[in-house]
Structures are given as C-alpha cells and as structure tokens.
mmCIF file of C-alpha atoms and ligand atoms in Angstrom:
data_model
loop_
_atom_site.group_PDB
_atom_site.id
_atom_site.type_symbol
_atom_site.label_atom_id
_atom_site.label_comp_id
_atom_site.label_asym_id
_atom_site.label_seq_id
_atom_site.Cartn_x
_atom_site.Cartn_y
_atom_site.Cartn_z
ATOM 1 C CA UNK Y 1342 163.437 108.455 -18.206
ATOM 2 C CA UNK Y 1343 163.206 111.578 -19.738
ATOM 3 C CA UNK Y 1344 160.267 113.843 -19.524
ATOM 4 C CA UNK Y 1345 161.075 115.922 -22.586
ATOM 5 C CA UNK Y 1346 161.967 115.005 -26.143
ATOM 6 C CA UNK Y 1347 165.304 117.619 -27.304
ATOM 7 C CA UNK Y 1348 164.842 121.311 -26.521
ATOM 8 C CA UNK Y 1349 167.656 121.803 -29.427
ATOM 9 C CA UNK Y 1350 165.973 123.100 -32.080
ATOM 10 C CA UNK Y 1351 167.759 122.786 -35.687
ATOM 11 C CA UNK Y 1352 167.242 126.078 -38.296
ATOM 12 C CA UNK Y 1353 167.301 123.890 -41.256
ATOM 13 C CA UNK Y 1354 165.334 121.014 -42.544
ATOM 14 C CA UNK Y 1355 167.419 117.624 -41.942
ATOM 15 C CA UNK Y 1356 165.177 115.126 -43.892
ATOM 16 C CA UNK Y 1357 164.308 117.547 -47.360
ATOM 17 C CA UNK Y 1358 166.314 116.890 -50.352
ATOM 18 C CA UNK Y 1359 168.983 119.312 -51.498
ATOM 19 C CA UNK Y 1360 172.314 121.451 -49.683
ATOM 20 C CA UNK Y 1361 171.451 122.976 -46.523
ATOM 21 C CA UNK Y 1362 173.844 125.340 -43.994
ATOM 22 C CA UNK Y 1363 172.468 126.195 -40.628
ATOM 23 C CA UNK Y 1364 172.753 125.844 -37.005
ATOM 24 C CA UNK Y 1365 171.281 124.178 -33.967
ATOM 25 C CA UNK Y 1366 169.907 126.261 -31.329
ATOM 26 C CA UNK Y 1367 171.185 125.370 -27.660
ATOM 27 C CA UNK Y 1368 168.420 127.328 -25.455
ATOM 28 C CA UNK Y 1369 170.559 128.523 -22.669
ATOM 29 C CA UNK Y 1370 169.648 131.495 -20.785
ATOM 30 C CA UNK Y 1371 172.465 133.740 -18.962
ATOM 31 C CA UNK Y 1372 173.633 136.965 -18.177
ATOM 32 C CA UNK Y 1373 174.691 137.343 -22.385
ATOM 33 C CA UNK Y 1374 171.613 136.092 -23.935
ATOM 34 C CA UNK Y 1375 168.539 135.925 -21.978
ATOM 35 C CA UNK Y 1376 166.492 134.449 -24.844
ATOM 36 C CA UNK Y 1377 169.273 132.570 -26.985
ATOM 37 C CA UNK Y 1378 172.507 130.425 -26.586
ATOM 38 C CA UNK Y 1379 175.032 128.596 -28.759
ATOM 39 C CA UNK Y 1380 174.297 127.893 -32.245
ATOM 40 C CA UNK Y 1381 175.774 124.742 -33.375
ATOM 41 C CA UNK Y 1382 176.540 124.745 -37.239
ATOM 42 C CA UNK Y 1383 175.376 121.785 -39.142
ATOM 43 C CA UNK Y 1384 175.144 121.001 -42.642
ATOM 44 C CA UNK Y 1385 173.071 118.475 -44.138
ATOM 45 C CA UNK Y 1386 173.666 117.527 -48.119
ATOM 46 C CA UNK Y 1387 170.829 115.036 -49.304
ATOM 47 C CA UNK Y 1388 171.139 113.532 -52.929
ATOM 48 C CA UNK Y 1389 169.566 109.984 -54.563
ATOM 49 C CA UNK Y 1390 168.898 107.481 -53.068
ATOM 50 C CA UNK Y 1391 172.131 105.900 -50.284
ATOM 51 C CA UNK Y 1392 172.284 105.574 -46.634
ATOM 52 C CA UNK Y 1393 172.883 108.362 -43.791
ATOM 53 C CA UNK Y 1394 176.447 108.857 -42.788
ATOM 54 C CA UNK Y 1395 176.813 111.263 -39.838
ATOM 55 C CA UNK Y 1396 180.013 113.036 -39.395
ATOM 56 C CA UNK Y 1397 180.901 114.468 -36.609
ATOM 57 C CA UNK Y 1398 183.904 116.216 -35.171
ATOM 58 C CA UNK Y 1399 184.653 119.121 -32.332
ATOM 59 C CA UNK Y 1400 183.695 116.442 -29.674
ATOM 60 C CA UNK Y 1401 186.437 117.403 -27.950
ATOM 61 C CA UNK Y 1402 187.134 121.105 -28.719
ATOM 62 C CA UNK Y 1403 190.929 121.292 -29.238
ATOM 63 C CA UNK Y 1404 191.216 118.263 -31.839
ATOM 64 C CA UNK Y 1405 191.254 120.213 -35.342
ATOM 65 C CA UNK Y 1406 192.054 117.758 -38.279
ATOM 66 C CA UNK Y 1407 188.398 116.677 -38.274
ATOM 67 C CA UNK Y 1408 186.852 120.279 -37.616
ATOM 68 C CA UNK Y 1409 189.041 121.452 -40.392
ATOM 69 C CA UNK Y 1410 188.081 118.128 -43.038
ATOM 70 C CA UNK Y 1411 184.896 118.918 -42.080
ATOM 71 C CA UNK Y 1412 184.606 122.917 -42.765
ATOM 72 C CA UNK Y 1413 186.139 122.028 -45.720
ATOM 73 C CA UNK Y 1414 183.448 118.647 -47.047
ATOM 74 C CA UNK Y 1415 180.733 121.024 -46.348
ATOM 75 C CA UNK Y 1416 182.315 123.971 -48.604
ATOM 76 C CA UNK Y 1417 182.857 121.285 -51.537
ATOM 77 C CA UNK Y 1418 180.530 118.637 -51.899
ATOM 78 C CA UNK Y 1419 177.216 119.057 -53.630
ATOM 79 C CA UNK Y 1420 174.085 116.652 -53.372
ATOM 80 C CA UNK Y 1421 174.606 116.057 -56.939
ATOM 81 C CA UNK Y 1422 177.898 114.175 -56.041
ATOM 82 C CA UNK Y 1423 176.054 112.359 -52.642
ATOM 83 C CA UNK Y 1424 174.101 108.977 -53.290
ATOM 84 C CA UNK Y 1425 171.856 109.200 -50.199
ATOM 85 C CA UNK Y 1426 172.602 112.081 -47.143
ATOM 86 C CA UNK Y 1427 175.597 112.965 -45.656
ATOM 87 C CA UNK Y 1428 174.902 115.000 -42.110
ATOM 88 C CA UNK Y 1429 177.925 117.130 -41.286
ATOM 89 C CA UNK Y 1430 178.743 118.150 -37.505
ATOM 90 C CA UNK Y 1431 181.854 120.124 -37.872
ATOM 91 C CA UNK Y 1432 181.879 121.208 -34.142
ATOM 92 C CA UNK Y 1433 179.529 119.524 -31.941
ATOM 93 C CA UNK Y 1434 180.601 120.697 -28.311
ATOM 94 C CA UNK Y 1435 180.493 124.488 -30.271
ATOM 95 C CA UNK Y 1436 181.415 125.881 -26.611
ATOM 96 C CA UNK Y 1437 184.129 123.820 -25.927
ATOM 97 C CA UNK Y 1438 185.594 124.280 -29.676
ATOM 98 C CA UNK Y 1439 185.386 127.934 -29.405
ATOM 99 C CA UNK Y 1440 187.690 127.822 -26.588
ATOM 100 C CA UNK Y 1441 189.919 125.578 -28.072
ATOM 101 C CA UNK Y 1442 189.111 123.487 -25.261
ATOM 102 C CA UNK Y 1443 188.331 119.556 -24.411
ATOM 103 C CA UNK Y 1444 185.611 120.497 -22.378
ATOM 104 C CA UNK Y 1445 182.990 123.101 -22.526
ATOM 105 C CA UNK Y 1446 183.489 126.328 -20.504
ATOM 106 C CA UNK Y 1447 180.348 126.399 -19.981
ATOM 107 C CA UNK Y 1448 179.461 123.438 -17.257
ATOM 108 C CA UNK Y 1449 182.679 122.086 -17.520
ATOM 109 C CA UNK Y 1450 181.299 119.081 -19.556
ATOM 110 C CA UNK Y 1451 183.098 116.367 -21.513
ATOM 111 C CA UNK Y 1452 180.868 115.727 -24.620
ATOM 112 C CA UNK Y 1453 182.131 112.304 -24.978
ATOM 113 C CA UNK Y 1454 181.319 110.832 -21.609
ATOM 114 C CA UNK Y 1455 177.568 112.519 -21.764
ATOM 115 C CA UNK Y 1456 176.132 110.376 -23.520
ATOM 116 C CA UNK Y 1457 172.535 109.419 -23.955
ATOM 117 C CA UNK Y 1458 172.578 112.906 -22.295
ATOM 118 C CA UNK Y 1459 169.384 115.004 -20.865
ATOM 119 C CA UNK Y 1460 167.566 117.052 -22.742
ATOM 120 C CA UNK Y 1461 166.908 118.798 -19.169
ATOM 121 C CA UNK Y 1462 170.296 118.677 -18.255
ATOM 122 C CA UNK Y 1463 173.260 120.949 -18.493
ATOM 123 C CA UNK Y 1464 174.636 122.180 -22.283
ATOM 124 C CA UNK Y 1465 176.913 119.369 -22.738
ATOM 125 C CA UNK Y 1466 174.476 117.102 -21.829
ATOM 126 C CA UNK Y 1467 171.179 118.293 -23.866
ATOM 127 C CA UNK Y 1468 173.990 118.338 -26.583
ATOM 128 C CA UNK Y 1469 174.975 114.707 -26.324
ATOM 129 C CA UNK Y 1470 171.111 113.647 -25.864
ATOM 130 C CA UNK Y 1471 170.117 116.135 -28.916
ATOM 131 C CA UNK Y 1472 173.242 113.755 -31.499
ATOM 132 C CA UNK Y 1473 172.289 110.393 -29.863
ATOM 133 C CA UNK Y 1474 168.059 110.664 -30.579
ATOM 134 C CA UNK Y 1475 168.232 113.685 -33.636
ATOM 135 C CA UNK Y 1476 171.238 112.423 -35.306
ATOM 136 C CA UNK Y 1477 172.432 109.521 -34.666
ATOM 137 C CA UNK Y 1478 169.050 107.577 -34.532
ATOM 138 C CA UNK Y 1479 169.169 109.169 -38.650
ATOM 139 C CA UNK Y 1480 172.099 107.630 -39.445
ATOM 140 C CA UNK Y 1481 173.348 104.147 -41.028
ATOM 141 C CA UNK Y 1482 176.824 104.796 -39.852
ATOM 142 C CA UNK Y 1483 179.052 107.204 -37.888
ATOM 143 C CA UNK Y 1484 182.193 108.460 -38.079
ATOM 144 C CA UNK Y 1485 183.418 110.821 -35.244
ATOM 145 C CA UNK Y 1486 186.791 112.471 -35.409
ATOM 146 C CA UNK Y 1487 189.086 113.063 -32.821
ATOM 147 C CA UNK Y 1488 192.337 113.405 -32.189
ATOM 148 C CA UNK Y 1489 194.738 113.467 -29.153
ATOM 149 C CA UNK Y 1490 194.040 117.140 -27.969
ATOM 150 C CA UNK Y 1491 196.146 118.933 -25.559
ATOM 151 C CA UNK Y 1492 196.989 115.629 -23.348
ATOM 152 C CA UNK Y 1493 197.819 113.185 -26.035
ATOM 153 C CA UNK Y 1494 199.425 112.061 -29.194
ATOM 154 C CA UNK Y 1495 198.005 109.721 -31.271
ATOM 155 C CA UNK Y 1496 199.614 107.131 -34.374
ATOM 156 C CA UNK Y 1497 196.571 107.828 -37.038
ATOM 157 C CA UNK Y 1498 194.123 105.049 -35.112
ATOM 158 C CA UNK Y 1499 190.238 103.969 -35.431
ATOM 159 C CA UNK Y 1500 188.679 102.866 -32.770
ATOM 160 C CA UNK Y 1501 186.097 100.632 -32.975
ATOM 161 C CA UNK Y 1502 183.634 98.869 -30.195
ATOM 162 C CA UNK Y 1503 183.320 95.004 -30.286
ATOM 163 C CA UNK Y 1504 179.153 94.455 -30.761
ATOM 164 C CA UNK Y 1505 177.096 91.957 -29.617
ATOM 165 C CA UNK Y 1506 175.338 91.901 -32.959
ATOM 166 C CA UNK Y 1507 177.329 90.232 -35.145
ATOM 167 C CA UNK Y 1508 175.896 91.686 -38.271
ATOM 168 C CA UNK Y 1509 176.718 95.112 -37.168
ATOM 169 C CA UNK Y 1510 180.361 93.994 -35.626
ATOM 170 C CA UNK Y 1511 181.255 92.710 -38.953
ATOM 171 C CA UNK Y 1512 180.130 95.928 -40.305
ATOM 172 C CA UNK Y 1513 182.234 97.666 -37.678
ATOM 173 C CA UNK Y 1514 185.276 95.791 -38.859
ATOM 174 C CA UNK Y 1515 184.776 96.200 -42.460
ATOM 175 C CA UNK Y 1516 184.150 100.239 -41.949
ATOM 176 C CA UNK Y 1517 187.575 100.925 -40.716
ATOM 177 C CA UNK Y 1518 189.378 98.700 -42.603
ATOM 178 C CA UNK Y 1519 187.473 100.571 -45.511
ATOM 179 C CA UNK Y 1520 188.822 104.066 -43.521
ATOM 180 C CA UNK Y 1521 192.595 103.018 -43.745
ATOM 181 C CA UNK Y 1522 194.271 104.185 -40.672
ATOM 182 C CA UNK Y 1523 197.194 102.125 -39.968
ATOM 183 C CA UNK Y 1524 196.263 101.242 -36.680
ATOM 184 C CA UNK Y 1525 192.498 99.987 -35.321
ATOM 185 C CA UNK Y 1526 191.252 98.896 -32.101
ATOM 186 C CA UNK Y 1527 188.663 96.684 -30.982
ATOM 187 C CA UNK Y 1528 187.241 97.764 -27.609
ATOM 188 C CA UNK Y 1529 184.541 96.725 -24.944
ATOM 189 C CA UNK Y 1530 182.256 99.292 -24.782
ATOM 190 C CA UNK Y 1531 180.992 98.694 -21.226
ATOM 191 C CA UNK Y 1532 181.729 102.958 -21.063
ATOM 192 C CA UNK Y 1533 178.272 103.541 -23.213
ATOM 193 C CA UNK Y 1534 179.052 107.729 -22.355
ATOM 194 C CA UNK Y 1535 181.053 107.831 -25.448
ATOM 195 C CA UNK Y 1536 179.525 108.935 -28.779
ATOM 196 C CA UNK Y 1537 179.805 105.275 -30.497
ATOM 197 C CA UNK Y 1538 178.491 103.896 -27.309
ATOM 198 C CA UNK Y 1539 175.380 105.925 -28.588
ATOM 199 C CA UNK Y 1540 175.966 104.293 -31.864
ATOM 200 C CA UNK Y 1541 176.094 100.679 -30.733
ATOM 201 C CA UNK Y 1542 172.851 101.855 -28.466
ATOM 202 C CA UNK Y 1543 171.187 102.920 -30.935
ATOM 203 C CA UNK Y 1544 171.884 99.952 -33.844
ATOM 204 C CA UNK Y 1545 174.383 102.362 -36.127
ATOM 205 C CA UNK Y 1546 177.698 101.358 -37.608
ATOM 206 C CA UNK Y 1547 180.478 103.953 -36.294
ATOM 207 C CA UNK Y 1548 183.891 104.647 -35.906
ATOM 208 C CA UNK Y 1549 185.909 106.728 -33.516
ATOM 209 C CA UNK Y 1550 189.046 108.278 -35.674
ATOM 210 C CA UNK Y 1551 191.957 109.593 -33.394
ATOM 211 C CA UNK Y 1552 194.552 111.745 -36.112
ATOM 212 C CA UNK Y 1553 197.415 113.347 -34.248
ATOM 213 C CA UNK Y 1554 197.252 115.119 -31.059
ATOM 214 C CA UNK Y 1555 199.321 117.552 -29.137
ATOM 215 C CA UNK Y 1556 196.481 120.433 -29.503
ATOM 216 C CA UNK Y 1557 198.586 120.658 -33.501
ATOM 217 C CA UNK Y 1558 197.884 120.174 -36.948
ATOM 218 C CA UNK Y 1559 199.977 119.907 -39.279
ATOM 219 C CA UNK Y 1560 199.333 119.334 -43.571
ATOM 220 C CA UNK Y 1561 199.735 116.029 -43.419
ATOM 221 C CA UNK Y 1562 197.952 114.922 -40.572
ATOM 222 C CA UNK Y 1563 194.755 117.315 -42.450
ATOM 223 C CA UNK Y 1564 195.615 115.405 -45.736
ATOM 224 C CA UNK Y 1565 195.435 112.438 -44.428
ATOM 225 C CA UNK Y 1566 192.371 113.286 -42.451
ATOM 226 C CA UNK Y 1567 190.514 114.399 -45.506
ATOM 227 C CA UNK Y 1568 191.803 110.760 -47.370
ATOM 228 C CA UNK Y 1569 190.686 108.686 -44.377
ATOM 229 C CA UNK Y 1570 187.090 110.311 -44.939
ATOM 230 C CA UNK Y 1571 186.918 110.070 -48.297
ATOM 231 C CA UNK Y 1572 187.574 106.415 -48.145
ATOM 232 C CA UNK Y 1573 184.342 105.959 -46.102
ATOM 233 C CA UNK Y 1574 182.182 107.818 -47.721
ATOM 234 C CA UNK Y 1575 183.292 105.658 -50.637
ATOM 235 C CA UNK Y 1576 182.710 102.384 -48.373
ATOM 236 C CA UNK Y 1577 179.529 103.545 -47.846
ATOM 237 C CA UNK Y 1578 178.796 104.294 -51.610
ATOM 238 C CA UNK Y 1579 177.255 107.973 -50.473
ATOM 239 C CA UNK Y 1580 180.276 109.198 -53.110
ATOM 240 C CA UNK Y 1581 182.250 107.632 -56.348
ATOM 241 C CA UNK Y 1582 185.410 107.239 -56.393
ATOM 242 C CA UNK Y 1583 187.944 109.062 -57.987
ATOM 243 C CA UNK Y 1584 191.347 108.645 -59.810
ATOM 244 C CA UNK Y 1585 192.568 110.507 -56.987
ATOM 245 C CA UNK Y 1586 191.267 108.698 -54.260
ATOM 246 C CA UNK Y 1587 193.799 106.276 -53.217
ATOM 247 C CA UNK Y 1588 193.209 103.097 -51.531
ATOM 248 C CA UNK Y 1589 192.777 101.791 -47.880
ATOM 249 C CA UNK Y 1590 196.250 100.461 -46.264
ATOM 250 C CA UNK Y 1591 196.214 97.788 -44.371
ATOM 251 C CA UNK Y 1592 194.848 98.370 -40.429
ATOM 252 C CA UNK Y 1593 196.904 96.538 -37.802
ATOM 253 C CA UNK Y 1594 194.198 95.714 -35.119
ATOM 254 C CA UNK Y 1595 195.167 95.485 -31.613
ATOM 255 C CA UNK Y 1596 192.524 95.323 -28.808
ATOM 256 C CA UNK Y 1597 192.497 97.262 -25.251
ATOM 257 C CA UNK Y 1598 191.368 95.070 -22.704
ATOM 258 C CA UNK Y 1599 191.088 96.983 -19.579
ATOM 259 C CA UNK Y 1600 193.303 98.936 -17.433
ATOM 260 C CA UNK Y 1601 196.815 96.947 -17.522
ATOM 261 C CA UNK Y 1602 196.845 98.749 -21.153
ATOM 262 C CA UNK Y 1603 197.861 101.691 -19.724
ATOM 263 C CA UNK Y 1604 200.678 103.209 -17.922
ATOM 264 C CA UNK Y 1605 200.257 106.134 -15.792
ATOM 265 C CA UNK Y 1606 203.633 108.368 -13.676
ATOM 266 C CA UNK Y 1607 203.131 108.169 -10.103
ATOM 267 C CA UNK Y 1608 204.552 111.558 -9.660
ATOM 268 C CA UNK Y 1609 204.238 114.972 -11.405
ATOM 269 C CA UNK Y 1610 207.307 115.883 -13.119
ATOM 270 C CA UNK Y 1611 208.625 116.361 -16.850
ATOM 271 C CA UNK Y 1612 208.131 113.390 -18.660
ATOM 272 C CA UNK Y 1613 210.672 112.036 -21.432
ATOM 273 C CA UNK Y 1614 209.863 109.098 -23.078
ATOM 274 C CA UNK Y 1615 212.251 105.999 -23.662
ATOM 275 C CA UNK Y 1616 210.230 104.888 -26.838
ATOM 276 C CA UNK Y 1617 208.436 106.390 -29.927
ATOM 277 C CA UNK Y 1618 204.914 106.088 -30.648
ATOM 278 C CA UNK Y 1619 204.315 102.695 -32.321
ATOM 279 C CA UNK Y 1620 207.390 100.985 -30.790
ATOM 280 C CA UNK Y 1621 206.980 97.638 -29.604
ATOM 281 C CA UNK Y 1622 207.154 96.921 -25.949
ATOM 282 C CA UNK Y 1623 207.308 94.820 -23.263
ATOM 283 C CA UNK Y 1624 206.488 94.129 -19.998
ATOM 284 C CA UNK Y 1625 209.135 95.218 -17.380
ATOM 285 C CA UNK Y 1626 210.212 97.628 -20.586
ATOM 286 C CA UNK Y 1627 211.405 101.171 -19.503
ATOM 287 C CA UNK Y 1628 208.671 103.699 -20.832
ATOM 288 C CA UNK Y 1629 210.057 106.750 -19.384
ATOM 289 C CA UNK Y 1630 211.706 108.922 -16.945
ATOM 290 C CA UNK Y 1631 210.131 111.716 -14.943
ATOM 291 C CA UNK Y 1632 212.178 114.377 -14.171
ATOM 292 C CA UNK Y 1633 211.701 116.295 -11.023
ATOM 293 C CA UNK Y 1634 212.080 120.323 -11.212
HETATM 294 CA CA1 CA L 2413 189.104 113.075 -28.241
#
C-alpha cells in the first residue's frame, strides 16, 4: 500500500465552478530543475448541473488526433455550453508527448501499463497513480484517446473492457456505440495497468479510442476525431446537440480473446502485407511476406 497520497500538485481548482487553464506539477528533481519538473496542462470547464467526463489523451506521446481534438475542446467550449464538468487531459505522459515519443524519456515508462501507479515511484508512475485517484476517481466516465503511434495502424476502433458489473458493462456498451467508431472491441481486462483498467477499478464508465496510427495525422482522421468526441459528450448530456453534429454509425463489435488474436514475424525484415486493414481473414490465410535485406 501506499504511504503517501499524490505528490502531483494541480495549479488550478478542479471542483469550483467556471473555465479554468493550468497545469499539474510533477515534483522531479534533476540536474535542470532542482526544485521543479514537468507541468502537465489540464483544463477543467465546470457548468450546471451533469456528470464528470474525463478526457484524456497523450498517453502515449506520439498519437496526435486526440492531443490535437483536445487543444482544440479546451480553446472552444465554455461552461455555459457544459451541463455538469468536463476535465480535459490533452497530454498526460507531458514527457513522453514532448518527445513525440510512446514512452517517457524520462524513466523510460509506458503510461498505459503503470497503472494504479506510485505516488513514490518514478514520473510515469506518480503520473498514472496521480489520473487513477485525482481524476479518474472524479469522473462518471472516461474517454482516453489513442491511436496507433509509431508501431501501428489502426481502422478508427473503441476499445472497451467486458465488466463484471453488469450495470456498468451495459454502460460500457452503450458509450461507444454512442462514440461511433466503426469498429469496437470487447476485451478481458485481466491487464488492470491500462488506463480503463483504472476505470473499471475504480467503478467509471470508459472507453479506449484508437484513430489512425503510423506516428501521422491527417484532416480526416482529426475530423473524425473531433466527431467521435462530440458524440459522447452528447451521450453523456454534458453538451446539446447540434444541427451539425451528425449521428453515431453503426459499431461492428468483435472481441480479442487472448493471444491466438495476434500474429507476430519470426524474423526481422521488411514487412509487406498480403491484406488491407479491415479485410477478412482466415486461418492458414497468408498475412504477409518478410523480406530479408
Ligand atoms: Ca496507444
């Protein structure tokens, strides 16, 4: 158990009525900054009365559509427009999303498999323990956006995990359905590291968004990004909606049961795949060819 509650210390009330910008202080001493260390932007806007939806994205450092939805909610939306509070995360490994990096540069850390965290651990770690009790444990529901990064390309996809509560795994479903990806995913979270194995931990709705990938972005993929989020907030009735707006598609869900999902090269090489993402395959199916240099 941990001896300490968080040692991150936010600039700006997260509970008081109204628009706030500010950061999150990361104590960290080093050679830089004896006395200081990262400062994690957050924004909370608070209007009438409505649930908490947390939104988080710069998890993973180099996945941009939600950092850039993100910068760009907390530019536009006023309290007036928010029944209940909306906390925004727009980068919440800061480190690792300076660096345009999955992983922080400064322990090395993988936000998403550091959760609950230590608040006397390293960064990534007193990070992940700081959004699973400070943030988290304030929300109603979660969305946290990612995307494929450097190693991976993604069809737009929600991931969600498959709760024991029923209640809250109906309320799973109905979020990303709500969302509108055309793909979803129903997994068993027995890897409770990630951030909505915080969420199911801690009793709160959430989704995991994946939007693209290849370390990219491109206008569509942040249109559709910014769409996606809009739908939930709707969902969630924290914002009206809007001629604009336009309705949820219909999700396909699949399910990942365990590692037989996946297929991994046994050698390094260049790969070049024999199908497009979203192609239907089978088993004994060519997937690629790996091309020794
Ligand atoms: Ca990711």
């Amino acid at each position: 158990m941990s001896r300490v509650n968080t040692r991150l210390t936010p600039t700006i009330d997260l509970d008081a009525a109204g628009k706030r910008n500010g950061f999150v202080r990361l104590p960290w001493s080093s050679h830089e900054s004896a006395y200081g260390g990262p400062m994690i932007p957050i924004c909370v806007v608070r209007g009438g009365r409505g649930p908490t939806v947390l939104a988080v994205a710069g998890n993973h450092g180099d996945e941009y559509e939600g950092q850039i939805a993100l910068m760009r909610l907390i530019r536009e939306i006023e309290p007036e427009e928010v029944a209940g509070r909306l906390i925004v995360l727009p980068a919440a490994n800061f480190p690792a999303v300076l660096a345009g990096s999955r992983v922080s540069p400064m322990d090395g850390g993988n936000l998403n498999r550091s959760f609950p965290g230590d608040p006397e651990g390293g960064p990534t770690s007193m990070i992940a323990h700081f959004v699973e009790t400070e943030l988290i444990a304030r929300a109603d529901a979660v969305i946290d956006l990612h995307s494929g990064g450097t190693s991976l390309h993604y069809l737009p996809s929600t991931i969600v995990a498959r709760s024991a509560d029923p209640g809250r795994d109906a309320a799973n479903r109905a979020a990303l359905e709500a969302f509108g990806t055309p793909y979803g995913f129903l997994v068993d979270l027995k890897e409770s590291r990630v951030l909505i194995g915080a969420a199911e931990r801690q009793g709160v709705v959430a989704l995991n968004a994946e939007l693209g990938g290849g370390a990219h972005v491109t206008p569509a993929s942040v249109a559709r990004t910014e769409g996606y989020l809009r739908n939930l907030l709707i969902h969630f009735g924290l914002v009206d909606r809007r001629p604009e707006d336009a309705l949820s598609g219909a999700v396909r869900l699949m399910t990942i049961s365990g590692p037989r999902y996946y297929v991994y090269a046994p050698e390094d090489g260049i790969f070049e795949p024999a199908v497009d993402l979203g192609d239907t395959v089978g088993e004994g199916d060519l997937a690629g060819l790996v091309h020794d240099p």
